[in-house]
Tab-separated table of C-alpha atoms in Angstrom:
chain	number	residue	atom	x	y	z
A	1	MET	CA	-9.421	68.872	-10.962
A	2	ASP	CA	-7.197	69.325	-13.946
A	3	ILE	CA	-5.333	72.498	-14.185
A	4	GLN	CA	-6.688	73.442	-17.415
A	5	ARG	CA	-10.262	72.847	-16.021
A	6	PHE	CA	-9.765	75.056	-13.284
A	7	ILE	CA	-8.316	77.751	-15.192
A	8	THR	CA	-11.778	77.818	-17.856
A	9	ALA	CA	-13.924	78.079	-14.519
A	10	MET	CA	-12.059	81.249	-13.431
A	11	GLU	CA	-12.371	82.280	-16.947
A	12	GLN	CA	-15.884	82.129	-16.640
A	13	VAL	CA	-16.043	83.792	-13.285
A	14	ALA	CA	-13.833	86.873	-14.504
A	15	PRO	CA	-13.582	86.779	-18.231
A	16	PRO	CA	-9.772	88.208	-19.115
A	17	GLU	CA	-11.580	90.290	-21.650
A	18	LEU	CA	-12.751	92.627	-18.998
A	19	ALA	CA	-9.271	93.361	-17.745
A	20	GLU	CA	-7.818	96.835	-18.245
A	21	ASP	CA	-4.801	96.819	-20.690
A	22	TYR	CA	-2.271	97.233	-18.125
A	23	ASP	CA	-2.913	94.131	-16.891
A	24	ALA	CA	-1.936	92.337	-19.937
A	25	GLY	CA	0.542	89.330	-18.606
A	26	LYS	CA	-0.358	89.961	-15.381
A	27	ILE	CA	-3.599	87.898	-14.663
A	28	GLY	CA	-4.563	84.468	-14.865
A	29	LEU	CA	-1.762	81.702	-14.078
A	30	VAL	CA	1.483	83.788	-13.371
A	31	VAL	CA	3.393	81.041	-11.588
A	32	GLU	CA	2.686	77.489	-12.936
A	33	GLY	CA	2.648	73.985	-10.580
A	34	LYS	CA	0.843	71.177	-10.269
A	35	ASP	CA	-1.193	69.719	-12.895
A	36	GLU	CA	-3.996	68.470	-10.497
A	37	ILE	CA	-5.893	70.421	-8.084
A	38	GLY	CA	-7.433	69.845	-5.034
A	39	THR	CA	-6.789	72.116	-2.467
A	40	VAL	CA	-7.525	75.754	-3.021
A	41	CYS	CA	-6.660	78.753	-1.063
A	42	CYS	CA	-7.669	82.354	-1.606
A	43	ALA	CA	-6.397	85.774	-0.281
A	44	LEU	CA	-6.201	89.498	-1.637
A	45	ASP	CA	-2.358	89.400	-2.026
A	46	ALA	CA	0.285	86.883	-2.380
A	47	THR	CA	2.392	87.893	0.650
A	48	GLU	CA	5.060	86.067	2.381
A	49	ARG	CA	2.476	85.254	5.168
A	50	VAL	CA	-0.314	84.334	2.810
A	51	VAL	CA	1.890	82.020	0.642
A	52	GLU	CA	3.483	80.027	3.716
A	53	ALA	CA	-0.167	79.729	5.271
A	54	ALA	CA	-1.297	78.209	1.874
A	55	VAL	CA	1.442	75.854	1.849
A	56	ARG	CA	0.592	75.018	5.196
A	57	ALA	CA	-3.014	74.400	4.106
A	58	GLY	CA	-1.579	72.055	1.415
A	59	ALA	CA	-2.810	73.885	-1.232
A	60	ASP	CA	-2.555	73.055	-4.886
A	61	MET	CA	-3.660	76.678	-5.934
A	62	LEU	CA	-3.503	80.273	-4.166
A	63	VAL	CA	-5.927	82.654	-5.998
A	64	VAL	CA	-5.428	86.318	-5.155
A	65	HIS	CA	-6.263	89.873	-6.471
A	66	HIS	CA	-2.752	91.353	-6.845
A	67	THR	CA	0.030	89.664	-8.483
A	68	PRO	CA	3.235	89.936	-6.933
A	69	LEU	CA	4.861	90.262	-10.281
A	70	TRP	CA	3.973	93.668	-11.365
A	71	SER	CA	7.293	94.522	-13.019
A	72	PRO	CA	9.843	92.565	-15.411
A	73	ILE	CA	11.967	90.809	-12.770
A	74	THR	CA	15.556	91.050	-13.891
A	75	ALA	CA	17.182	90.064	-10.525
A	76	VAL	CA	15.711	87.357	-7.747
A	77	ARG	CA	16.700	88.560	-4.257
A	78	GLY	CA	15.271	89.100	-0.813
A	79	PRO	CA	11.654	88.985	-0.260
A	80	MET	CA	11.188	88.219	-3.848
A	81	SER	CA	13.359	85.321	-3.824
A	82	HIS	CA	11.980	84.048	-0.809
A	83	LEU	CA	7.874	84.053	-2.102
A	84	LEU	CA	9.142	82.475	-5.160
A	85	ARG	CA	11.105	79.710	-3.593
A	86	THR	CA	8.360	79.007	-1.421
A	87	ILE	CA	5.771	78.861	-4.303
A	88	LEU	CA	7.813	76.898	-6.548
A	89	ALA	CA	9.170	74.253	-3.785
A	90	ALA	CA	5.535	73.274	-2.920
A	91	ARG	CA	4.516	73.305	-6.591
A	92	MET	CA	1.671	75.970	-6.050
A	93	ASN	CA	-0.039	77.074	-8.684
A	94	LEU	CA	-0.529	81.112	-8.386
A	95	TYR	CA	-3.920	82.342	-10.260
A	96	VAL	CA	-4.470	86.461	-10.248
A	97	MET	CA	-7.704	87.836	-11.033
A	98	HIS	CA	-7.359	91.598	-11.112
A	99	THR	CA	-9.354	94.408	-12.921
A	100	ASN	CA	-11.129	91.483	-14.854
A	101	PHE	CA	-12.644	90.415	-11.416
A	102	ASP	CA	-13.211	93.921	-10.424
A	103	ARG	CA	-15.893	94.651	-13.548
A	104	ALA	CA	-17.255	91.107	-13.168
A	105	GLU	CA	-20.794	90.384	-12.339
A	106	GLY	CA	-20.530	89.080	-8.720
A	107	GLY	CA	-16.981	90.773	-8.725
A	108	VAL	CA	-15.077	93.130	-6.482
A	109	ASN	CA	-17.612	96.233	-6.975
A	110	ASP	CA	-20.896	94.159	-7.053
A	111	VAL	CA	-19.628	92.875	-3.425
A	112	LEU	CA	-18.700	96.049	-2.391
A	113	ALA	CA	-22.018	97.673	-3.219
A	114	SER	CA	-23.879	94.619	-1.523
A	115	LYS	CA	-21.894	95.237	1.727
A	116	LEU	CA	-22.900	98.895	1.626
A	117	GLY	CA	-26.608	98.158	0.877
A	118	LEU	CA	-26.923	99.693	-2.315
A	119	PHE	CA	-29.568	99.260	-4.592
A	120	ALA	CA	-31.196	100.468	-7.997
A	121	THR	CA	-27.387	100.432	-9.075
A	122	GLU	CA	-26.030	101.685	-12.320
A	123	ARG	CA	-22.529	100.377	-13.749
A	124	MET	CA	-19.894	103.044	-14.870
A	125	THR	CA	-17.484	102.585	-17.342
A	126	VAL	CA	-15.319	101.298	-14.229
A	127	GLY	CA	-17.567	100.684	-10.914
A	128	LEU	CA	-21.038	101.295	-9.837
A	129	VAL	CA	-23.454	103.970	-8.885
A	130	GLY	CA	-26.173	103.188	-6.429
A	131	ASP	CA	-29.183	104.554	-4.198
A	132	CYS	CA	-28.381	104.045	-0.459
A	133	SER	CA	-28.899	105.952	3.238
A	134	LEU	CA	-25.671	106.220	4.712
A	135	ASP	CA	-23.314	108.021	6.706
A	136	VAL	CA	-19.578	108.066	7.013
A	137	THR	CA	-19.819	106.152	10.410
A	138	GLU	CA	-21.879	103.344	8.985
A	139	ILE	CA	-19.687	103.286	5.675
A	140	VAL	CA	-16.867	102.442	8.175
A	141	ARG	CA	-18.563	99.988	10.063
A	142	ARG	CA	-19.459	98.144	7.222
A	143	LEU	CA	-15.974	97.992	5.673
A	144	PRO	CA	-13.037	95.851	7.193
A	145	GLY	CA	-9.657	97.240	8.187
A	146	GLY	CA	-10.063	100.693	9.682
A	147	GLY	CA	-11.693	104.192	8.925
A	148	ILE	CA	-11.633	106.558	5.603
A	149	ARG	CA	-10.572	109.962	4.754
A	150	VAL	CA	-13.517	112.452	4.065
A	151	TYR	CA	-12.721	115.092	1.593
A	152	GLY	CA	-15.726	117.692	1.522
A	153	GLU	CA	-18.911	118.093	3.426
A	154	ILE	CA	-21.085	115.058	3.862
A	155	GLU	CA	-24.298	114.277	5.917
A	156	THR	CA	-26.359	111.553	4.926
A	157	ILE	CA	-25.761	109.877	1.550
A	158	ARG	CA	-28.663	109.206	-0.723
A	159	ARG	CA	-26.724	108.032	-3.678
A	160	LEU	CA	-22.808	106.661	-4.034
A	161	ALA	CA	-20.485	105.880	-6.333
A	162	LEU	CA	-17.767	103.561	-5.737
A	163	VAL	CA	-14.595	102.027	-7.607
A	164	GLY	CA	-12.868	99.215	-5.528
A	165	GLY	CA	-8.962	99.760	-5.754
A	166	GLY	CA	-7.649	102.981	-6.944
A	167	GLY	CA	-10.539	104.659	-8.767
A	168	PHE	CA	-10.141	108.410	-8.143
A	169	ASP	CA	-9.901	109.343	-11.846
A	170	PRO	CA	-11.643	112.712	-13.027
A	171	ASP	CA	-13.367	111.583	-15.662
A	172	LEU	CA	-15.128	108.727	-13.597
A	173	ILE	CA	-15.745	111.480	-10.858
A	174	ARG	CA	-17.557	113.492	-13.285
A	175	GLU	CA	-19.306	110.341	-14.569
A	176	ALA	CA	-20.409	109.421	-11.252
A	177	ALA	CA	-21.563	113.062	-10.469
A	178	ALA	CA	-23.794	112.928	-13.980
A	179	LEU	CA	-25.295	109.889	-12.723
A	180	GLY	CA	-26.578	111.534	-9.518
A	181	ALA	CA	-23.811	110.514	-7.084
A	182	GLU	CA	-23.411	112.172	-3.417
A	183	ALA	CA	-19.920	111.079	-3.091
A	184	PHE	CA	-17.339	108.780	-4.449
A	185	LEU	CA	-15.412	106.050	-2.629
A	186	SER	CA	-12.304	104.798	-3.603
A	187	ALA	CA	-8.758	104.297	-2.734
A	188	GLU	CA	-5.458	106.129	-3.659
A	189	LEU	CA	-7.034	109.816	-3.767
A	190	LYS	CA	-4.654	112.531	-5.079
A	191	HIS	CA	-4.495	116.165	-3.353
A	192	SER	CA	-5.096	117.800	-6.857
A	193	VAL	CA	-8.120	115.429	-7.988
A	194	ALA	CA	-9.914	115.741	-4.431
A	195	ARG	CA	-9.636	119.497	-4.621
A	196	ALA	CA	-11.176	119.582	-7.981
A	197	SER	CA	-13.878	116.874	-7.630
A	198	PRO	CA	-17.429	118.237	-7.975
A	199	ILE	CA	-18.626	116.174	-5.169
A	200	PRO	CA	-17.145	114.727	-1.971
A	201	CYS	CA	-14.540	111.979	-2.314
A	202	LEU	CA	-14.189	109.083	0.502
A	203	GLU	CA	-10.719	107.252	0.443
A	204	ALA	CA	-10.617	104.002	1.818
A	205	THR	CA	-7.687	101.149	1.650
A	206	HIS	CA	-7.432	99.009	-1.406
A	207	TYR	CA	-8.036	96.122	1.562
A	208	ALA	CA	-11.184	97.495	2.907
A	209	LEU	CA	-12.904	97.755	-0.593
A	210	GLU	CA	-11.258	94.639	-2.390
A	211	ALA	CA	-10.745	91.928	0.674
A	212	PRO	CA	-14.590	91.311	1.005
A	213	ALA	CA	-14.992	90.248	-2.593
A	214	MET	CA	-12.055	87.711	-2.329
A	215	GLU	CA	-13.654	86.284	0.843
A	216	ALA	CA	-17.078	86.241	-0.874
A	217	LEU	CA	-15.384	84.377	-3.789
A	218	SER	CA	-13.767	81.957	-1.651
A	219	SER	CA	-16.867	81.089	0.306
A	220	ARG	CA	-19.061	80.581	-3.168
A	221	MET	CA	-16.502	78.160	-4.210
A	222	GLY	CA	-15.987	76.325	-1.230
A	223	TRP	CA	-12.043	77.521	-0.984
A	224	HIS	CA	-9.999	78.157	2.122
A	225	TYR	CA	-9.841	82.082	2.735
A	226	ILE	CA	-6.743	83.549	4.174
A	227	PRO	CA	-7.193	87.212	5.730
A	228	ASP	CA	-4.162	89.108	5.701
A	229	PRO	CA	-5.003	92.666	6.875
A	230	PRO	CA	-2.237	95.197	6.779
A	231	HIS	CA	-0.605	96.294	9.544
A	232	VAL	CA	-1.104	100.133	10.308
A	233	VAL	CA	0.481	102.206	13.176
A	234	VAL	CA	-1.055	105.633	13.732
A	235	VAL	CA	1.431	108.018	15.512
A	236	LEU	CA	0.033	110.779	17.393
């Protein structure tokens, strides 16, 4: 497939206009390679391990959720030098679908809601609220890559709000509570936000909340999925 046809197809899956303003210049084709796309790999992050696996698989395109190029680069050294050298030497394209894929139909939040068995869902400004019958143990069982931290008292949750990625915004939590949510699931919770929240907060990892959507996208498109869970060491 020609690279422009591939980009057009991806923009239908996750329209760029759905992205948050801070994603300007950080989504779409962020590293340009070959003009013809045959083999496509997909992962959550463009880590060195993922990039090397994609090169071994003969990928012409690697689709990820998080760009490795968050800030303007003024020097290319260390891990970034190795990462870019590997991508460019293979002439592999790198395509990013971030907050536009979070919000898209069938994107991060939709896949997460399906994985947790939510129904009668309503869209928030960002994220979803849906009916369910879940306790914390069941949520942990259904999410990949470890447990969650709970702030507040929770038994069975009948209505859950969720936002893939770091979505613990006070305004969003209040919006979720107004829609009847009994708990709020996301990542990167600040202590001050947890203390002020009108409903219990469930803090998972980015990987647990977002990797399922990238795996589902890969399966849907017939791509090769590269799992790369973070290595977490618990010291007691």
